[in-house]
Amino acid sequence: MTESQSLKFRLATPQDAATFCELSNSLYARPVNENYYDWQFFKCPFPSLLNIAIDENDELVGTYCLHIQNGVAWVLDIMVSPKFQRQGIFRQLVGFGFENLQQYDAKAIVVMANEKADRACVNGLGWTRINTFLTAFATPEKSEKFTLEYEKINSFPEINLPTSLFSNARTSDYQDWRFIENTRYSYDIFSAHKNGELFGYVVLKIFRDPVSTQAFGDIVDIIWAEDDKESLADILRFSLNHFAEQNVGDAAMWLQTNTLLDEIGLKVGFKQSNEQRFFCGKSLREDYKYLETAENWFINMADSEVY
């Protein structure tokens, strides 16, 4: 633990759940609870560093979490209490986080950012805006038949993408934690078989607005074992059919994966919008400078905690 200007910086413990949730719920529309806190920071199958700042009254002032996955530190839950903003707390939290990160020999540090976090990281810290992800939308439509066989599953198979692009390691343990054990959202997960052999899987999420009851669908994750245009298109058509059966008005996904999926998504009918999220980062080793370039990453909605 370190001290600065009557503030103390330390790593959070399970006992900090209530104060974390109180601060988060005061700043963001998506509510969190102590189950989310425990799942997100203490049950993940990789190192998690929730760096926090507290004042002399033990009030939580700010947070800055690092998830170390596949050798890359992903930043999430950046928060500073409104009455402590514009006092350099964010930069101090970043510095404290970097001190704790040293033991993991991370290759790079990245964040999936909104506009405020993008400014803080790019303008304030000198990071690179690696990419700007534009959400693509399509209207769900029912289909009568598919070329692949689909089955709803409750555990993930191991599948390696047919690409050398850098990405989060989608191991079974990681995917089970990310989707099946998720305390915040519920997902529908389907495997896809081609001629009896596992071809891939898709993760779908439906959100219903509690006021309007309007439904929105996200194709959060899609992984496939071989590049096959028709089979990939079939998975997308199956996803749109699933949404149509649930009366979903719009389906969304990201189509900047640097793979065949980008081309197929547009052909199936997805169109990019102006809705955007920023991917920012900084390499921490010279031989991983290439991670500051968008073309070297495979990223989709699964890599952003908001989906």
PDB file of C-alpha atoms in Angstrom:
ATOM      1  CA  MET A   1       0.000   0.000   0.000  1.00  0.00           C
ATOM      2  CA  THR A   2       1.255   3.503  -0.856  1.00  0.00           C
ATOM      3  CA  GLU A   3       0.126   6.925   0.342  1.00  0.00           C
ATOM      4  CA  SER A   4      -0.187  10.239  -1.515  1.00  0.00           C
ATOM      5  CA  GLN A   5      -1.754  13.510  -0.336  1.00  0.00           C
ATOM      6  CA  SER A   6      -3.760  11.755   2.413  1.00  0.00           C
ATOM      7  CA  LEU A   7      -4.884   9.096  -0.080  1.00  0.00           C
ATOM      8  CA  LYS A   8      -3.962   5.443   0.250  1.00  0.00           C
ATOM      9  CA  PHE A   9      -3.485   3.153  -2.733  1.00  0.00           C
ATOM     10  CA  ARG A  10      -3.874  -0.599  -2.362  1.00  0.00           C
ATOM     11  CA  LEU A  11      -5.263  -3.682  -4.041  1.00  0.00           C
ATOM     12  CA  ALA A  12      -8.911  -4.353  -3.340  1.00  0.00           C
ATOM     13  CA  THR A  13     -10.143  -7.344  -1.371  1.00  0.00           C
ATOM     14  CA  PRO A  14     -13.520  -9.146  -1.369  1.00  0.00           C
ATOM     15  CA  GLN A  15     -14.447  -6.961   1.618  1.00  0.00           C
ATOM     16  CA  ASP A  16     -14.448  -3.856  -0.618  1.00  0.00           C
ATOM     17  CA  ALA A  17     -17.478  -5.061  -2.582  1.00  0.00           C
ATOM     18  CA  ALA A  18     -20.092  -2.753  -1.035  1.00  0.00           C
ATOM     19  CA  THR A  19     -18.105   0.454  -1.509  1.00  0.00           C
ATOM     20  CA  PHE A  20     -17.149  -0.524  -5.069  1.00  0.00           C
ATOM     21  CA  CYS A  21     -20.786  -1.149  -6.012  1.00  0.00           C
ATOM     22  CA  GLU A  22     -21.887   2.097  -4.385  1.00  0.00           C
ATOM     23  CA  LEU A  23     -19.386   4.128  -6.409  1.00  0.00           C
ATOM     24  CA  SER A  24     -20.064   2.283  -9.674  1.00  0.00           C
ATOM     25  CA  ASN A  25     -23.841   2.605  -9.349  1.00  0.00           C
ATOM     26  CA  SER A  26     -23.496   6.328  -8.697  1.00  0.00           C
ATOM     27  CA  LEU A  27     -21.573   6.810 -11.949  1.00  0.00           C
ATOM     28  CA  TYR A  28     -23.007   4.327 -14.457  1.00  0.00           C
ATOM     29  CA  ALA A  29     -26.483   3.313 -15.619  1.00  0.00           C
ATOM     30  CA  ARG A  30     -25.715  -0.425 -15.645  1.00  0.00           C
ATOM     31  CA  PRO A  31     -26.143  -1.552 -12.023  1.00  0.00           C
ATOM     32  CA  VAL A  32     -23.635  -3.877 -10.365  1.00  0.00           C
ATOM     33  CA  ASN A  33     -23.903  -5.896  -7.174  1.00  0.00           C
ATOM     34  CA  GLU A  34     -21.597  -7.870  -4.909  1.00  0.00           C
ATOM     35  CA  ASN A  35     -22.024 -11.025  -7.004  1.00  0.00           C
ATOM     36  CA  TYR A  36     -20.719  -9.125 -10.042  1.00  0.00           C
ATOM     37  CA  TYR A  37     -17.814  -7.785  -7.989  1.00  0.00           C
ATOM     38  CA  ASP A  38     -16.809 -11.266  -6.835  1.00  0.00           C
ATOM     39  CA  TRP A  39     -17.158 -12.771 -10.322  1.00  0.00           C
ATOM     40  CA  GLN A  40     -15.356  -9.981 -12.186  1.00  0.00           C
ATOM     41  CA  PHE A  41     -12.364  -9.535  -9.908  1.00  0.00           C
ATOM     42  CA  PHE A  42     -11.909 -12.669  -7.802  1.00  0.00           C
ATOM     43  CA  LYS A  43     -13.256 -15.630  -9.791  1.00  0.00           C
ATOM     44  CA  CYS A  44     -11.680 -14.950 -13.182  1.00  0.00           C
ATOM     45  CA  PRO A  45      -9.269 -17.649 -14.485  1.00  0.00           C
ATOM     46  CA  PHE A  46      -6.358 -15.214 -14.902  1.00  0.00           C
ATOM     47  CA  PRO A  47      -4.572 -12.583 -12.758  1.00  0.00           C
ATOM     48  CA  SER A  48      -6.791  -9.662 -11.719  1.00  0.00           C
ATOM     49  CA  LEU A  49      -5.516  -6.473 -10.085  1.00  0.00           C
ATOM     50  CA  LEU A  50      -8.214  -4.129  -8.797  1.00  0.00           C
ATOM     51  CA  ASN A  51      -6.244  -1.034  -7.790  1.00  0.00           C
ATOM     52  CA  ILE A  52      -8.128   1.348  -5.518  1.00  0.00           C
ATOM     53  CA  ALA A  53      -7.608   4.721  -3.846  1.00  0.00           C
ATOM     54  CA  ILE A  54      -9.187   5.518  -0.475  1.00  0.00           C
ATOM     55  CA  ASP A  55      -9.161   8.709   1.602  1.00  0.00           C
ATOM     56  CA  GLU A  56      -8.471   9.215   5.311  1.00  0.00           C
ATOM     57  CA  ASN A  57     -12.069   8.253   6.114  1.00  0.00           C
ATOM     58  CA  ASP A  58     -11.730   4.958   4.215  1.00  0.00           C
ATOM     59  CA  GLU A  59     -14.057   6.277   1.510  1.00  0.00           C
ATOM     60  CA  LEU A  60     -13.459   4.782  -1.923  1.00  0.00           C
ATOM     61  CA  VAL A  61     -12.080   7.522  -4.177  1.00  0.00           C
ATOM     62  CA  GLY A  62     -11.217   5.663  -7.371  1.00  0.00           C
ATOM     63  CA  THR A  63     -10.575   2.316  -9.060  1.00  0.00           C
ATOM     64  CA  TYR A  64      -8.447   1.029 -11.927  1.00  0.00           C
ATOM     65  CA  CYS A  65      -8.567  -2.682 -12.699  1.00  0.00           C
ATOM     66  CA  LEU A  66      -6.142  -4.748 -14.767  1.00  0.00           C
ATOM     67  CA  HIS A  67      -7.010  -8.190 -16.141  1.00  0.00           C
ATOM     68  CA  ILE A  68      -3.884  -9.962 -17.431  1.00  0.00           C
ATOM     69  CA  GLN A  69      -5.028 -12.244 -20.244  1.00  0.00           C
ATOM     70  CA  ASN A  70      -2.708 -13.896 -22.759  1.00  0.00           C
ATOM     71  CA  GLY A  71       0.123 -11.617 -21.676  1.00  0.00           C
ATOM     72  CA  VAL A  72      -1.823  -8.390 -22.197  1.00  0.00           C
ATOM     73  CA  ALA A  73      -3.219  -6.174 -19.423  1.00  0.00           C
ATOM     74  CA  TRP A  74      -6.814  -5.153 -20.141  1.00  0.00           C
ATOM     75  CA  VAL A  75      -8.003  -2.075 -18.238  1.00  0.00           C
ATOM     76  CA  LEU A  76     -11.556  -1.948 -16.945  1.00  0.00           C
ATOM     77  CA  ASP A  77     -13.672  -0.224 -14.303  1.00  0.00           C
ATOM     78  CA  ILE A  78     -11.892   3.121 -14.395  1.00  0.00           C
ATOM     79  CA  MET A  79     -13.690   5.266 -11.843  1.00  0.00           C
ATOM     80  CA  VAL A  80     -12.985   8.427  -9.849  1.00  0.00           C
ATOM     81  CA  SER A  81     -15.514   9.829  -7.400  1.00  0.00           C
ATOM     82  CA  PRO A  82     -16.957  13.136  -8.743  1.00  0.00           C
ATOM     83  CA  LYS A  83     -15.712  15.210  -5.813  1.00  0.00           C
ATOM     84  CA  PHE A  84     -12.153  13.956  -6.415  1.00  0.00           C
ATOM     85  CA  GLN A  85     -12.061  14.391 -10.182  1.00  0.00           C
ATOM     86  CA  ARG A  86      -9.548  16.716 -11.869  1.00  0.00           C
ATOM     87  CA  GLN A  87      -7.128  16.254  -8.973  1.00  0.00           C
ATOM     88  CA  GLY A  88      -4.735  13.820 -10.642  1.00  0.00           C
ATOM     89  CA  ILE A  89      -6.248  10.719  -9.018  1.00  0.00           C
ATOM     90  CA  PHE A  90      -6.587   8.875 -12.338  1.00  0.00           C
ATOM     91  CA  ARG A  91      -2.903   9.296 -13.168  1.00  0.00           C
ATOM     92  CA  GLN A  92      -1.904   8.157  -9.666  1.00  0.00           C
ATOM     93  CA  LEU A  93      -4.080   5.067  -9.982  1.00  0.00           C
ATOM     94  CA  VAL A  94      -2.448   4.294 -13.335  1.00  0.00           C
ATOM     95  CA  GLY A  95       0.989   4.607 -11.762  1.00  0.00           C
ATOM     96  CA  PHE A  96       0.057   2.347  -8.863  1.00  0.00           C
ATOM     97  CA  GLY A  97      -1.436  -0.160 -11.294  1.00  0.00           C
ATOM     98  CA  PHE A  98       1.784  -0.227 -13.318  1.00  0.00           C
ATOM     99  CA  GLU A  99       3.773  -0.945 -10.159  1.00  0.00           C
ATOM    100  CA  ASN A 100       1.607  -3.988  -9.474  1.00  0.00           C
ATOM    101  CA  LEU A 101       1.713  -5.067 -13.116  1.00  0.00           C
ATOM    102  CA  GLN A 102       5.511  -5.465 -13.191  1.00  0.00           C
ATOM    103  CA  GLN A 103       5.424  -8.997 -11.773  1.00  0.00           C
ATOM    104  CA  TYR A 104       3.530 -10.289 -14.852  1.00  0.00           C
ATOM    105  CA  ASP A 105       5.882  -9.189 -17.664  1.00  0.00           C
ATOM    106  CA  ALA A 106       2.943  -7.930 -19.745  1.00  0.00           C
ATOM    107  CA  LYS A 107       3.484  -7.335 -23.468  1.00  0.00           C
ATOM    108  CA  ALA A 108       1.007  -4.464 -23.726  1.00  0.00           C
ATOM    109  CA  ILE A 109      -1.754  -2.625 -21.916  1.00  0.00           C
ATOM    110  CA  VAL A 110      -5.079  -1.914 -23.630  1.00  0.00           C
ATOM    111  CA  VAL A 111      -8.558  -0.603 -22.881  1.00  0.00           C
ATOM    112  CA  MET A 112     -11.930  -0.728 -24.606  1.00  0.00           C
ATOM    113  CA  ALA A 113     -12.920   2.878 -24.015  1.00  0.00           C
ATOM    114  CA  ASN A 114     -15.805   5.285 -24.226  1.00  0.00           C
ATOM    115  CA  GLU A 115     -15.106   8.861 -25.322  1.00  0.00           C
ATOM    116  CA  LYS A 116     -14.041  10.021 -21.847  1.00  0.00           C
ATOM    117  CA  ALA A 117     -11.625   7.130 -21.303  1.00  0.00           C
ATOM    118  CA  ASP A 118     -10.319   7.522 -24.855  1.00  0.00           C
ATOM    119  CA  ARG A 119      -9.377  11.147 -24.137  1.00  0.00           C
ATOM    120  CA  ALA A 120      -7.804  10.223 -20.818  1.00  0.00           C
ATOM    121  CA  CYS A 121      -5.660   7.467 -22.316  1.00  0.00           C
ATOM    122  CA  VAL A 122      -4.743   9.023 -25.684  1.00  0.00           C
ATOM    123  CA  ASN A 123      -4.427  12.693 -24.712  1.00  0.00           C
ATOM    124  CA  GLY A 124      -3.571  12.236 -21.039  1.00  0.00           C
ATOM    125  CA  LEU A 125      -1.300   9.166 -21.072  1.00  0.00           C
ATOM    126  CA  GLY A 126      -0.005   9.251 -24.637  1.00  0.00           C
ATOM    127  CA  TRP A 127      -1.406   5.869 -25.632  1.00  0.00           C
ATOM    128  CA  THR A 128      -2.343   4.967 -29.202  1.00  0.00           C
ATOM    129  CA  ARG A 129      -5.937   4.784 -30.390  1.00  0.00           C
ATOM    130  CA  ILE A 130      -5.511   1.409 -32.048  1.00  0.00           C
ATOM    131  CA  ASN A 131      -8.979   1.184 -33.557  1.00  0.00           C
ATOM    132  CA  THR A 132     -12.458   2.673 -33.529  1.00  0.00           C
ATOM    133  CA  PHE A 133     -15.087  -0.038 -33.607  1.00  0.00           C
ATOM    134  CA  LEU A 134     -18.291   0.837 -35.447  1.00  0.00           C
ATOM    135  CA  THR A 135     -21.335  -1.223 -34.538  1.00  0.00           C
ATOM    136  CA  ALA A 136     -22.943  -2.940 -37.531  1.00  0.00           C
ATOM    137  CA  PHE A 137     -26.694  -3.592 -37.546  1.00  0.00           C
ATOM    138  CA  ALA A 138     -29.008  -5.919 -39.441  1.00  0.00           C
ATOM    139  CA  THR A 139     -32.729  -6.662 -39.296  1.00  0.00           C
ATOM    140  CA  PRO A 140     -33.421 -10.178 -37.947  1.00  0.00           C
ATOM    141  CA  GLU A 141     -35.184 -12.439 -40.445  1.00  0.00           C
ATOM    142  CA  LYS A 142     -36.468 -15.988 -40.175  1.00  0.00           C
ATOM    143  CA  SER A 143     -34.878 -18.705 -42.286  1.00  0.00           C
ATOM    144  CA  GLU A 144     -36.406 -22.069 -43.118  1.00  0.00           C
ATOM    145  CA  LYS A 145     -33.276 -24.218 -43.281  1.00  0.00           C
ATOM    146  CA  PHE A 146     -29.562 -24.178 -42.510  1.00  0.00           C
ATOM    147  CA  THR A 147     -26.559 -26.063 -43.871  1.00  0.00           C
ATOM    148  CA  LEU A 148     -24.994 -26.616 -40.420  1.00  0.00           C
ATOM    149  CA  GLU A 149     -26.452 -28.454 -37.434  1.00  0.00           C
ATOM    150  CA  TYR A 150     -26.959 -26.339 -34.302  1.00  0.00           C
ATOM    151  CA  GLU A 151     -27.234 -27.271 -30.649  1.00  0.00           C
ATOM    152  CA  LYS A 152     -27.586 -25.110 -27.560  1.00  0.00           C
ATOM    153  CA  ILE A 153     -24.658 -25.779 -25.215  1.00  0.00           C
ATOM    154  CA  ASN A 154     -23.726 -24.911 -21.630  1.00  0.00           C
ATOM    155  CA  SER A 155     -19.959 -25.405 -21.819  1.00  0.00           C
ATOM    156  CA  PHE A 156     -17.419 -24.332 -24.401  1.00  0.00           C
ATOM    157  CA  PRO A 157     -15.363 -26.573 -26.683  1.00  0.00           C
ATOM    158  CA  GLU A 158     -11.780 -25.681 -27.544  1.00  0.00           C
ATOM    159  CA  ILE A 159     -11.531 -24.179 -31.035  1.00  0.00           C
ATOM    160  CA  ASN A 160      -8.556 -22.389 -32.563  1.00  0.00           C
ATOM    161  CA  LEU A 161      -9.326 -19.680 -35.107  1.00  0.00           C
ATOM    162  CA  PRO A 162      -7.684 -20.198 -38.526  1.00  0.00           C
ATOM    163  CA  THR A 163      -5.598 -17.048 -38.094  1.00  0.00           C
ATOM    164  CA  SER A 164      -2.359 -15.837 -36.530  1.00  0.00           C
ATOM    165  CA  LEU A 165      -3.966 -12.604 -35.332  1.00  0.00           C
ATOM    166  CA  PHE A 166      -3.442 -11.698 -31.681  1.00  0.00           C
ATOM    167  CA  SER A 167      -6.467 -12.138 -29.425  1.00  0.00           C
ATOM    168  CA  ASN A 168      -7.638 -13.097 -25.990  1.00  0.00           C
ATOM    169  CA  ALA A 169      -7.031 -16.801 -25.472  1.00  0.00           C
ATOM    170  CA  ARG A 170     -10.532 -18.256 -25.771  1.00  0.00           C
ATOM    171  CA  THR A 171      -9.916 -21.339 -23.675  1.00  0.00           C
ATOM    172  CA  SER A 172     -12.842 -23.305 -22.284  1.00  0.00           C
ATOM    173  CA  ASP A 173     -12.119 -21.959 -18.784  1.00  0.00           C
ATOM    174  CA  TYR A 174     -12.070 -18.378 -20.032  1.00  0.00           C
ATOM    175  CA  GLN A 175     -15.238 -18.697 -22.115  1.00  0.00           C
ATOM    176  CA  ASP A 176     -17.127 -20.493 -19.338  1.00  0.00           C
ATOM    177  CA  TRP A 177     -16.201 -17.686 -16.933  1.00  0.00           C
ATOM    178  CA  ARG A 178     -16.956 -14.928 -19.447  1.00  0.00           C
ATOM    179  CA  PHE A 179     -20.374 -16.166 -20.546  1.00  0.00           C
ATOM    180  CA  ILE A 180     -21.776 -19.055 -18.527  1.00  0.00           C
ATOM    181  CA  GLU A 181     -20.762 -17.828 -15.072  1.00  0.00           C
ATOM    182  CA  ASN A 182     -21.444 -14.173 -15.912  1.00  0.00           C
ATOM    183  CA  THR A 183     -23.535 -12.597 -13.141  1.00  0.00           C
ATOM    184  CA  ARG A 184     -24.487  -9.534 -15.154  1.00  0.00           C
ATOM    185  CA  TYR A 185     -25.832 -10.866 -18.452  1.00  0.00           C
ATOM    186  CA  SER A 186     -27.380 -14.048 -19.815  1.00  0.00           C
ATOM    187  CA  TYR A 187     -26.340 -15.540 -23.151  1.00  0.00           C
ATOM    188  CA  ASP A 188     -27.554 -18.166 -25.595  1.00  0.00           C
ATOM    189  CA  ILE A 189     -24.648 -20.285 -26.827  1.00  0.00           C
ATOM    190  CA  PHE A 190     -24.905 -22.575 -29.845  1.00  0.00           C
ATOM    191  CA  SER A 191     -22.420 -25.014 -31.321  1.00  0.00           C
ATOM    192  CA  ALA A 192     -22.370 -25.527 -35.096  1.00  0.00           C
ATOM    193  CA  HIS A 193     -21.459 -28.852 -36.698  1.00  0.00           C
ATOM    194  CA  LYS A 194     -20.577 -29.446 -40.326  1.00  0.00           C
ATOM    195  CA  ASN A 195     -20.967 -33.020 -41.579  1.00  0.00           C
ATOM    196  CA  GLY A 196     -20.879 -34.234 -37.997  1.00  0.00           C
ATOM    197  CA  GLU A 197     -17.682 -32.341 -37.116  1.00  0.00           C
ATOM    198  CA  LEU A 198     -17.517 -29.288 -34.860  1.00  0.00           C
ATOM    199  CA  PHE A 199     -17.201 -26.187 -37.042  1.00  0.00           C
ATOM    200  CA  GLY A 200     -17.645 -23.398 -34.495  1.00  0.00           C
ATOM    201  CA  TYR A 201     -19.911 -21.696 -32.014  1.00  0.00           C
ATOM    202  CA  VAL A 202     -21.767 -18.430 -31.585  1.00  0.00           C
ATOM    203  CA  VAL A 203     -22.697 -16.460 -28.457  1.00  0.00           C
ATOM    204  CA  LEU A 204     -25.899 -14.401 -28.606  1.00  0.00           C
ATOM    205  CA  LYS A 205     -27.331 -11.912 -26.129  1.00  0.00           C
ATOM    206  CA  ILE A 206     -30.780 -10.335 -25.994  1.00  0.00           C
ATOM    207  CA  PHE A 207     -31.455  -7.177 -24.015  1.00  0.00           C
ATOM    208  CA  ARG A 208     -35.000  -5.998 -23.360  1.00  0.00           C
ATOM    209  CA  ASP A 209     -35.553  -2.390 -22.396  1.00  0.00           C
ATOM    210  CA  PRO A 210     -37.497  -2.484 -19.102  1.00  0.00           C
ATOM    211  CA  VAL A 211     -39.505   0.607 -20.056  1.00  0.00           C
ATOM    212  CA  SER A 212     -40.307   0.134 -23.748  1.00  0.00           C
ATOM    213  CA  THR A 213     -39.915  -3.699 -23.663  1.00  0.00           C
ATOM    214  CA  GLN A 214     -38.146  -3.368 -27.040  1.00  0.00           C
ATOM    215  CA  ALA A 215     -35.603  -6.133 -27.608  1.00  0.00           C
ATOM    216  CA  PHE A 216     -32.074  -5.753 -28.990  1.00  0.00           C
ATOM    217  CA  GLY A 217     -29.748  -8.577 -30.020  1.00  0.00           C
ATOM    218  CA  ASP A 218     -25.943  -8.819 -30.036  1.00  0.00           C
ATOM    219  CA  ILE A 219     -23.770 -11.404 -31.767  1.00  0.00           C
ATOM    220  CA  VAL A 220     -21.185 -11.163 -29.019  1.00  0.00           C
ATOM    221  CA  ASP A 221     -18.742 -13.879 -30.020  1.00  0.00           C
ATOM    222  CA  ILE A 222     -18.299 -16.192 -32.995  1.00  0.00           C
ATOM    223  CA  ILE A 223     -15.449 -18.668 -33.386  1.00  0.00           C
ATOM    224  CA  TRP A 224     -14.873 -21.064 -36.276  1.00  0.00           C
ATOM    225  CA  ALA A 225     -12.324 -23.746 -37.103  1.00  0.00           C
ATOM    226  CA  GLU A 226     -11.870 -23.217 -40.853  1.00  0.00           C
ATOM    227  CA  ASP A 227     -12.497 -20.451 -43.364  1.00  0.00           C
ATOM    228  CA  ASP A 228     -15.683 -21.459 -45.162  1.00  0.00           C
ATOM    229  CA  LYS A 229     -17.771 -18.599 -46.543  1.00  0.00           C
ATOM    230  CA  GLU A 230     -21.050 -20.502 -46.737  1.00  0.00           C
ATOM    231  CA  SER A 231     -20.724 -21.972 -43.244  1.00  0.00           C
ATOM    232  CA  LEU A 232     -19.913 -18.580 -41.704  1.00  0.00           C
ATOM    233  CA  ALA A 233     -22.870 -17.020 -43.519  1.00  0.00           C
ATOM    234  CA  ASP A 234     -25.037 -19.872 -42.228  1.00  0.00           C
ATOM    235  CA  ILE A 235     -24.079 -19.092 -38.617  1.00  0.00           C
ATOM    236  CA  LEU A 236     -25.022 -15.453 -39.114  1.00  0.00           C
ATOM    237  CA  ARG A 237     -28.345 -16.404 -40.721  1.00  0.00           C
ATOM    238  CA  PHE A 238     -29.017 -18.784 -37.835  1.00  0.00           C
ATOM    239  CA  SER A 239     -28.279 -15.956 -35.377  1.00  0.00           C
ATOM    240  CA  LEU A 240     -30.644 -13.575 -37.185  1.00  0.00           C
ATOM    241  CA  ASN A 241     -33.302 -16.291 -37.234  1.00  0.00           C
ATOM    242  CA  HIS A 242     -32.882 -16.818 -33.475  1.00  0.00           C
ATOM    243  CA  PHE A 243     -33.349 -13.100 -32.880  1.00  0.00           C
ATOM    244  CA  ALA A 244     -36.384 -12.981 -35.176  1.00  0.00           C
ATOM    245  CA  GLU A 245     -38.012 -15.812 -33.236  1.00  0.00           C
ATOM    246  CA  GLN A 246     -37.516 -13.737 -30.060  1.00  0.00           C
ATOM    247  CA  ASN A 247     -39.041 -10.616 -31.667  1.00  0.00           C
ATOM    248  CA  VAL A 248     -35.751  -8.719 -31.625  1.00  0.00           C
ATOM    249  CA  GLY A 249     -35.904  -5.537 -33.671  1.00  0.00           C
ATOM    250  CA  ASP A 250     -32.209  -4.981 -34.411  1.00  0.00           C
ATOM    251  CA  ALA A 251     -29.185  -7.281 -34.349  1.00  0.00           C
ATOM    252  CA  ALA A 252     -25.700  -5.881 -33.786  1.00  0.00           C
ATOM    253  CA  MET A 253     -22.119  -7.061 -34.122  1.00  0.00           C
ATOM    254  CA  TRP A 254     -18.614  -5.771 -34.871  1.00  0.00           C
ATOM    255  CA  LEU A 255     -17.134  -6.431 -38.291  1.00  0.00           C
ATOM    256  CA  GLN A 256     -13.539  -5.256 -37.903  1.00  0.00           C
ATOM    257  CA  THR A 257     -11.975  -8.593 -36.989  1.00  0.00           C
ATOM    258  CA  ASN A 258      -9.466  -8.698 -39.889  1.00  0.00           C
ATOM    259  CA  THR A 259     -10.927 -12.068 -40.895  1.00  0.00           C
ATOM    260  CA  LEU A 260     -13.323 -13.532 -43.440  1.00  0.00           C
ATOM    261  CA  LEU A 261     -16.170 -12.720 -41.037  1.00  0.00           C
ATOM    262  CA  ASP A 262     -16.007  -9.030 -41.967  1.00  0.00           C
ATOM    263  CA  GLU A 263     -16.790  -9.720 -45.616  1.00  0.00           C
ATOM    264  CA  ILE A 264     -19.480 -12.293 -44.841  1.00  0.00           C
ATOM    265  CA  GLY A 265     -21.231 -10.050 -42.323  1.00  0.00           C
ATOM    266  CA  LEU A 266     -21.690  -7.312 -44.912  1.00  0.00           C
ATOM    267  CA  LYS A 267     -22.935  -9.798 -47.507  1.00  0.00           C
ATOM    268  CA  VAL A 268     -25.520 -11.165 -45.076  1.00  0.00           C
ATOM    269  CA  GLY A 269     -26.880  -7.659 -44.607  1.00  0.00           C
ATOM    270  CA  PHE A 270     -25.104  -5.971 -41.715  1.00  0.00           C
ATOM    271  CA  LYS A 271     -24.376  -2.278 -42.210  1.00  0.00           C
ATOM    272  CA  GLN A 272     -21.988  -0.194 -40.132  1.00  0.00           C
ATOM    273  CA  SER A 273     -23.395   2.687 -38.107  1.00  0.00           C
ATOM    274  CA  ASN A 274     -21.863   5.685 -36.372  1.00  0.00           C
ATOM    275  CA  GLU A 275     -22.145   4.002 -32.957  1.00  0.00           C
ATOM    276  CA  GLN A 276     -18.566   3.617 -31.835  1.00  0.00           C
ATOM    277  CA  ARG A 277     -16.235   2.371 -29.128  1.00  0.00           C
ATOM    278  CA  PHE A 278     -12.509   3.047 -28.956  1.00  0.00           C
ATOM    279  CA  PHE A 279      -9.701   0.524 -28.536  1.00  0.00           C
ATOM    280  CA  CYS A 280      -6.609   2.166 -27.072  1.00  0.00           C
ATOM    281  CA  GLY A 281      -3.308   0.792 -25.891  1.00  0.00           C
ATOM    282  CA  LYS A 282       0.425   0.888 -25.501  1.00  0.00           C
ATOM    283  CA  SER A 283       3.068  -1.774 -26.072  1.00  0.00           C
ATOM    284  CA  LEU A 284       5.266  -2.411 -23.046  1.00  0.00           C
ATOM    285  CA  ARG A 285       7.972  -4.259 -24.961  1.00  0.00           C
ATOM    286  CA  GLU A 286       9.619  -3.156 -28.182  1.00  0.00           C
ATOM    287  CA  ASP A 287       9.109  -6.561 -29.826  1.00  0.00           C
ATOM    288  CA  TYR A 288       5.352  -6.183 -29.288  1.00  0.00           C
ATOM    289  CA  LYS A 289       5.034  -2.746 -30.880  1.00  0.00           C
ATOM    290  CA  TYR A 290       2.904  -4.413 -33.558  1.00  0.00           C
ATOM    291  CA  LEU A 291       0.053  -4.639 -31.020  1.00  0.00           C
ATOM    292  CA  GLU A 292      -0.446  -0.899 -31.483  1.00  0.00           C
ATOM    293  CA  THR A 293      -1.723  -1.600 -35.020  1.00  0.00           C
ATOM    294  CA  ALA A 294      -5.365  -2.551 -35.617  1.00  0.00           C
ATOM    295  CA  GLU A 295      -4.613  -5.035 -38.416  1.00  0.00           C
ATOM    296  CA  ASN A 296      -2.838  -7.380 -35.983  1.00  0.00           C
ATOM    297  CA  TRP A 297      -5.837  -7.985 -33.686  1.00  0.00           C
ATOM    298  CA  PHE A 298      -8.876 -10.250 -33.699  1.00  0.00           C
ATOM    299  CA  ILE A 299     -11.468  -8.435 -31.586  1.00  0.00           C
ATOM    300  CA  ASN A 300     -15.232  -8.611 -31.323  1.00  0.00           C
ATOM    301  CA  MET A 301     -17.890  -7.634 -28.788  1.00  0.00           C
ATOM    302  CA  ALA A 302     -16.761 -10.397 -26.408  1.00  0.00           C
ATOM    303  CA  ASP A 303     -13.644  -8.356 -25.680  1.00  0.00           C
ATOM    304  CA  SER A 304     -15.690  -5.485 -24.261  1.00  0.00           C
ATOM    305  CA  GLU A 305     -17.216  -5.987 -20.824  1.00  0.00           C
ATOM    306  CA  VAL A 306     -20.342  -3.997 -21.733  1.00  0.00           C
ATOM    307  CA  TYR A 307     -21.664  -6.775 -24.015  1.00  0.00           C
TER     308      TYR A 307
END
